[in-house]
Amino acid sequence: MNPDPLLSVEKISYRPTGKTILDSISFKILENEHCVLLGRNGAGKSTLVNLIYGMIWATSGTIRLFQETYGETAIQELRKRIGIVDSSQQDQSLQKKLTVWDVILTGLFHTIGYYRDPNPEEESKAERILTDANLLSKKDQFYTTLSSGEKKKILFLRSLVSEPDLLILDEPCSSFDFSAREDFLEFLKAYHSKRNFTSLYITHRLEEIPEFYTSAVLLKEGKVLTAGPIEESFTQIHLENLYDLKLQVQKINGTWSVIPIRK
C-alpha cells in the first residue's frame, strides 16, 4: 500500500486575469522526500510556491497538504507547519536591528519582528539549533552585519526552528558567488545528515541541486514537462526541451551540470 503524499498538487491552473500562468500542474511529495522544482525564469515557479503557501488561490485544481484540502481547512494553521526560505523578501521584511538570536526566535513566533520575550522552551529550541549548526557564537551579532552566506544560513535555521513538516527553499543560492554557494550547499548537506525533513527546492540552476534530492519537477511556461525520479527527469531530451538548447548532461560526484553544445 502506497503512503499518502505529504503534498499533492492535482491539475492546478492559475489564470488571474485570463492569462494562463500555470496550466494543469500535478506532482506529489512524500514524507522525508526531497524534490527539486526546476525551471527557467518566468516558468511560474514563484507562483506555484505562493499557491502552496496559500498566499494566492488556484483558478482550478486541488492542493492537499498534510491530508488537508485547501479551501476546506484554515490555511493559517497549515502555514504554521511550513518553513520557507525566501531571502529576497525576508531580508527586506525582517525588522532592523535584530540579532541572530532574535531572527531565529521570529521563526518560532511566526512573525517578521520581535514582539515578546521567549519562554524557556523556545529559548532551548533556538539555542539547540544554533549549536547544532556551529553558529551559537553568532548569537549576539546583528543580523544586518552578517555576510550574505551567513544570512542565508540563519534564514534556513529560522525556517526549521519550529520543526516544520515541509520546508520550501525558494532560489536559496540566487545571490551567491561560487564559493558562497558551495559553502551553503555543504551546510545544507551537513544538516540533512543530522535530521530528517521534507523539502521542495526551487531553482533554475542544475549545478546547485544538493545530491540528496531524489525527485524532480521540470516546469516550462507554466506546464510540467516531466515529474518523477531525478535520474529519469534529468535526461538530455528533457533538459534540452526545458532550456531550448542542445546540451550535454553530466553527473559527476553527485553534482548535475549541463554544457551547451555550440556550433
Tab-separated table of C-alpha atoms in Angstrom:
chain	number	residue	atom	x	y	z
A	1	MET	CA	0.000	0.000	0.000
A	2	ASN	CA	1.482	3.346	-1.083
A	3	PRO	CA	1.710	6.011	1.647
A	4	ASP	CA	-0.350	9.184	1.316
A	5	PRO	CA	1.746	12.040	-0.081
A	6	LEU	CA	2.646	14.873	2.259
A	7	LEU	CA	1.911	17.326	-0.586
A	8	SER	CA	-0.342	16.616	-3.542
A	9	VAL	CA	-0.793	19.151	-6.347
A	10	GLU	CA	-3.539	17.946	-8.689
A	11	LYS	CA	-4.275	19.647	-12.023
A	12	ILE	CA	-3.648	23.131	-10.625
A	13	SER	CA	-4.206	26.043	-13.019
A	14	TYR	CA	-3.819	29.739	-12.311
A	15	ARG	CA	-5.376	32.335	-14.609
A	16	PRO	CA	-5.761	35.532	-12.547
A	17	THR	CA	-6.673	37.884	-15.414
A	18	GLY	CA	-7.458	35.460	-18.185
A	19	LYS	CA	-3.776	34.852	-18.924
A	20	THR	CA	-2.625	31.334	-18.051
A	21	ILE	CA	0.305	31.405	-15.607
A	22	LEU	CA	0.069	27.734	-14.585
A	23	ASP	CA	-1.663	25.083	-16.646
A	24	SER	CA	-2.844	21.798	-15.061
A	25	ILE	CA	0.165	21.252	-12.771
A	26	SER	CA	0.364	17.888	-10.981
A	27	PHE	CA	3.037	16.320	-8.751
A	28	LYS	CA	3.428	14.749	-5.302
A	29	ILE	CA	5.970	14.811	-2.483
A	30	LEU	CA	6.162	12.041	0.116
A	31	GLU	CA	7.205	12.474	3.744
A	32	ASN	CA	11.016	12.795	4.094
A	33	GLU	CA	11.326	13.156	0.325
A	34	HIS	CA	13.421	15.912	-1.251
A	35	CYS	CA	12.058	17.278	-4.518
A	36	VAL	CA	13.523	19.945	-6.801
A	37	LEU	CA	11.343	22.274	-8.882
A	38	LEU	CA	13.478	23.234	-11.876
A	39	GLY	CA	12.515	25.882	-14.400
A	40	ARG	CA	13.771	28.936	-16.234
A	41	ASN	CA	12.942	32.471	-15.089
A	42	GLY	CA	9.271	33.169	-15.767
A	43	ALA	CA	8.280	29.496	-15.778
A	44	GLY	CA	5.806	30.007	-12.908
A	45	LYS	CA	7.916	28.660	-10.028
A	46	SER	CA	7.237	31.550	-7.631
A	47	THR	CA	3.530	31.468	-8.445
A	48	LEU	CA	3.434	27.786	-7.572
A	49	VAL	CA	5.212	28.464	-4.259
A	50	ASN	CA	2.654	31.162	-3.422
A	51	LEU	CA	-0.159	28.711	-4.161
A	52	ILE	CA	1.353	26.053	-1.911
A	53	TYR	CA	1.887	28.605	0.865
A	54	GLY	CA	-1.704	29.807	0.494
A	55	MET	CA	-0.869	33.379	-0.454
A	56	ILE	CA	-2.969	33.110	-3.627
A	57	TRP	CA	-5.675	30.699	-4.738
A	58	ALA	CA	-5.758	28.442	-7.782
A	59	THR	CA	-8.275	29.047	-10.554
A	60	SER	CA	-8.881	25.300	-10.739
A	61	GLY	CA	-7.474	22.059	-9.372
A	62	THR	CA	-6.737	20.777	-5.872
A	63	ILE	CA	-3.883	21.136	-3.396
A	64	ARG	CA	-3.729	18.747	-0.443
A	65	LEU	CA	-1.147	19.240	2.287
A	66	PHE	CA	-0.841	17.076	5.402
A	67	GLN	CA	-4.009	15.286	4.208
A	68	GLU	CA	-5.928	18.588	4.337
A	69	THR	CA	-7.558	20.097	1.239
A	70	TYR	CA	-7.066	23.794	0.525
A	71	GLY	CA	-10.362	25.640	0.742
A	72	GLU	CA	-11.728	23.155	3.282
A	73	THR	CA	-9.408	23.948	6.190
A	74	ALA	CA	-7.870	27.021	7.852
A	75	ILE	CA	-4.857	27.977	5.738
A	76	GLN	CA	-3.269	29.817	8.694
A	77	GLU	CA	-2.920	26.527	10.569
A	78	LEU	CA	-1.307	24.818	7.578
A	79	ARG	CA	1.179	27.679	7.158
A	80	LYS	CA	2.454	27.106	10.691
A	81	ARG	CA	3.644	23.696	9.529
A	82	ILE	CA	5.542	25.101	6.526
A	83	GLY	CA	9.037	26.553	6.746
A	84	ILE	CA	10.095	28.795	3.890
A	85	VAL	CA	13.417	30.346	2.914
A	86	ASP	CA	12.882	33.266	0.559
A	87	SER	CA	15.707	35.660	1.300
A	88	SER	CA	14.712	38.159	-1.399
A	89	GLN	CA	11.600	39.006	0.640
A	90	GLN	CA	12.673	38.024	4.165
A	91	ASP	CA	15.796	40.211	4.129
A	92	GLN	CA	13.654	43.254	3.353
A	93	SER	CA	10.738	42.471	5.670
A	94	LEU	CA	12.566	41.444	8.857
A	95	GLN	CA	12.787	44.199	11.454
A	96	LYS	CA	16.079	46.056	11.520
A	97	LYS	CA	18.446	45.809	14.495
A	98	LEU	CA	17.595	42.168	15.185
A	99	THR	CA	20.380	39.924	16.411
A	100	VAL	CA	20.889	36.413	15.084
A	101	TRP	CA	19.184	35.161	18.256
A	102	ASP	CA	16.185	37.405	17.598
A	103	VAL	CA	15.878	36.276	13.980
A	104	ILE	CA	15.849	32.598	14.988
A	105	LEU	CA	13.140	33.302	17.550
A	106	THR	CA	10.923	35.034	14.964
A	107	GLY	CA	10.756	31.635	13.289
A	108	LEU	CA	9.150	30.262	16.438
A	109	PHE	CA	6.833	33.257	16.744
A	110	HIS	CA	5.803	33.063	13.051
A	111	THR	CA	6.421	36.808	12.793
A	112	ILE	CA	8.860	39.115	10.995
A	113	GLY	CA	9.602	41.043	14.183
A	114	TYR	CA	10.437	40.523	17.832
A	115	TYR	CA	7.369	41.394	19.874
A	116	ARG	CA	7.611	39.374	23.087
A	117	ASP	CA	10.094	37.580	25.313
A	118	PRO	CA	10.583	33.879	24.589
A	119	ASN	CA	9.655	31.223	27.109
A	120	PRO	CA	12.281	28.710	28.336
A	121	GLU	CA	11.206	26.047	25.813
A	122	GLU	CA	11.559	28.497	22.915
A	123	GLU	CA	14.972	29.632	24.151
A	124	SER	CA	16.065	25.998	24.366
A	125	LYS	CA	15.000	25.325	20.764
A	126	ALA	CA	16.805	28.421	19.472
A	127	GLU	CA	19.998	27.573	21.346
A	128	ARG	CA	19.901	23.947	20.209
A	129	ILE	CA	19.505	24.724	16.506
A	130	LEU	CA	22.327	27.305	16.569
A	131	THR	CA	24.554	24.889	18.495
A	132	ASP	CA	23.884	22.019	16.076
A	133	ALA	CA	24.867	24.301	13.191
A	134	ASN	CA	28.010	25.570	14.978
A	135	LEU	CA	26.642	29.115	14.850
A	136	LEU	CA	25.992	29.812	18.532
A	137	SER	CA	28.977	32.185	18.550
A	138	LYS	CA	26.964	34.438	16.204
A	139	LYS	CA	24.064	34.628	18.660
A	140	ASP	CA	24.507	38.281	19.695
A	141	GLN	CA	25.692	39.602	16.337
A	142	PHE	CA	23.348	41.904	14.446
A	143	TYR	CA	21.789	40.084	11.501
A	144	THR	CA	22.443	43.021	9.157
A	145	THR	CA	26.218	42.721	9.754
A	146	LEU	CA	26.400	39.108	8.532
A	147	SER	CA	27.725	38.132	5.121
A	148	SER	CA	25.168	37.084	2.517
A	149	GLY	CA	26.092	33.433	3.078
A	150	GLU	CA	25.724	33.719	6.845
A	151	LYS	CA	22.359	35.444	6.446
A	152	LYS	CA	21.105	32.588	4.270
A	153	LYS	CA	22.216	30.031	6.863
A	154	ILE	CA	20.382	31.923	9.614
A	155	LEU	CA	17.228	32.184	7.491
A	156	PHE	CA	17.477	28.452	6.840
A	157	LEU	CA	17.705	27.748	10.575
A	158	ARG	CA	14.892	30.237	11.224
A	159	SER	CA	12.667	28.242	8.872
A	160	LEU	CA	13.483	24.976	10.682
A	161	VAL	CA	13.458	26.021	14.339
A	162	SER	CA	9.701	25.397	14.603
A	163	GLU	CA	10.258	21.892	13.179
A	164	PRO	CA	8.018	22.343	10.112
A	165	ASP	CA	6.590	19.362	8.260
A	166	LEU	CA	7.502	20.885	4.872
A	167	LEU	CA	10.459	23.127	4.050
A	168	ILE	CA	10.432	25.279	0.907
A	169	LEU	CA	13.781	26.640	-0.311
A	170	ASP	CA	12.990	29.297	-2.914
A	171	GLU	CA	16.104	30.089	-5.009
A	172	PRO	CA	18.356	29.884	-1.918
A	173	CYS	CA	21.599	30.416	-3.873
A	174	SER	CA	20.396	33.095	-6.284
A	175	SER	CA	22.664	35.888	-4.986
A	176	PHE	CA	25.758	33.795	-4.233
A	177	ASP	CA	29.097	33.653	-5.943
A	178	PHE	CA	30.625	30.208	-6.498
A	179	SER	CA	32.366	29.955	-3.109
A	180	ALA	CA	29.357	31.175	-1.112
A	181	ARG	CA	27.076	28.774	-2.980
A	182	GLU	CA	29.282	25.771	-2.261
A	183	ASP	CA	29.576	26.783	1.398
A	184	PHE	CA	25.793	26.970	1.766
A	185	LEU	CA	25.244	23.659	-0.033
A	186	GLU	CA	27.768	21.956	2.274
A	187	PHE	CA	25.906	23.488	5.224
A	188	LEU	CA	22.606	22.125	3.880
A	189	LYS	CA	24.140	18.696	3.277
A	190	ALA	CA	25.525	18.591	6.827
A	191	TYR	CA	22.131	19.497	8.275
A	192	HIS	CA	20.472	16.777	6.178
A	193	SER	CA	22.899	14.212	7.592
A	194	LYS	CA	21.703	15.024	11.132
A	195	ARG	CA	17.925	15.370	10.754
A	196	ASN	CA	15.036	14.117	8.643
A	197	PHE	CA	12.918	16.710	6.879
A	198	THR	CA	10.797	17.047	3.734
A	199	SER	CA	11.672	19.766	1.254
A	200	LEU	CA	10.914	21.432	-2.062
A	201	TYR	CA	13.937	23.176	-3.607
A	202	ILE	CA	13.192	25.785	-6.292
A	203	THR	CA	15.924	26.756	-8.743
A	204	HIS	CA	16.798	27.386	-12.374
A	205	ARG	CA	20.360	26.089	-12.000
A	206	LEU	CA	21.044	22.382	-12.234
A	207	GLU	CA	24.507	22.529	-10.682
A	208	GLU	CA	23.322	23.822	-7.294
A	209	ILE	CA	20.929	20.951	-6.554
A	210	PRO	CA	22.102	19.049	-3.439
A	211	GLU	CA	22.960	15.422	-4.104
A	212	PHE	CA	20.374	14.064	-1.645
A	213	TYR	CA	17.478	15.304	-3.821
A	214	THR	CA	15.845	12.279	-5.420
A	215	SER	CA	12.829	13.601	-7.342
A	216	ALA	CA	12.216	16.498	-9.713
A	217	VAL	CA	9.525	18.547	-11.409
A	218	LEU	CA	10.523	20.341	-14.630
A	219	LEU	CA	8.390	23.413	-15.239
A	220	LYS	CA	8.320	25.297	-18.551
A	221	GLU	CA	5.993	28.169	-19.437
A	222	GLY	CA	3.528	27.144	-16.747
A	223	LYS	CA	3.402	23.453	-17.678
A	224	VAL	CA	5.045	20.338	-16.273
A	225	LEU	CA	7.425	18.782	-18.781
A	226	THR	CA	8.095	15.776	-16.566
A	227	ALA	CA	7.891	14.802	-12.903
A	228	GLY	CA	9.351	11.813	-11.117
A	229	PRO	CA	12.692	10.314	-10.044
A	230	ILE	CA	15.534	12.738	-10.683
A	231	GLU	CA	17.543	10.307	-12.815
A	232	GLU	CA	14.556	9.885	-15.152
A	233	SER	CA	13.812	13.619	-15.240
A	234	PHE	CA	17.321	14.964	-15.896
A	235	THR	CA	17.795	13.327	-19.282
A	236	GLN	CA	19.249	15.078	-22.299
A	237	ILE	CA	15.864	15.136	-24.065
A	238	HIS	CA	14.004	16.654	-21.099
A	239	LEU	CA	16.677	19.253	-20.311
A	240	GLU	CA	17.124	20.302	-23.936
A	241	ASN	CA	13.363	20.814	-24.064
A	242	LEU	CA	13.461	22.809	-20.834
A	243	TYR	CA	16.286	25.152	-21.852
A	244	ASP	CA	15.667	25.180	-25.642
A	245	LEU	CA	19.331	24.362	-26.210
A	246	LYS	CA	21.416	21.451	-27.420
A	247	LEU	CA	23.098	20.160	-24.272
A	248	GLN	CA	25.440	17.608	-22.846
A	249	VAL	CA	24.186	16.388	-19.450
A	250	GLN	CA	26.657	15.224	-16.810
A	251	LYS	CA	26.542	13.960	-13.248
A	252	ILE	CA	29.895	13.934	-11.502
A	253	ASN	CA	30.260	13.029	-7.806
A	254	GLY	CA	26.563	13.706	-7.235
A	255	THR	CA	26.554	17.115	-8.956
A	256	TRP	CA	24.478	17.654	-12.092
A	257	SER	CA	25.551	20.011	-14.856
A	258	VAL	CA	24.687	20.881	-18.426
A	259	ILE	CA	27.118	22.030	-21.099
A	260	PRO	CA	25.774	23.844	-24.178
A	261	ILE	CA	26.778	22.260	-27.469
A	262	ARG	CA	27.877	25.225	-29.558
A	263	LYS	CA	28.003	25.096	-33.336
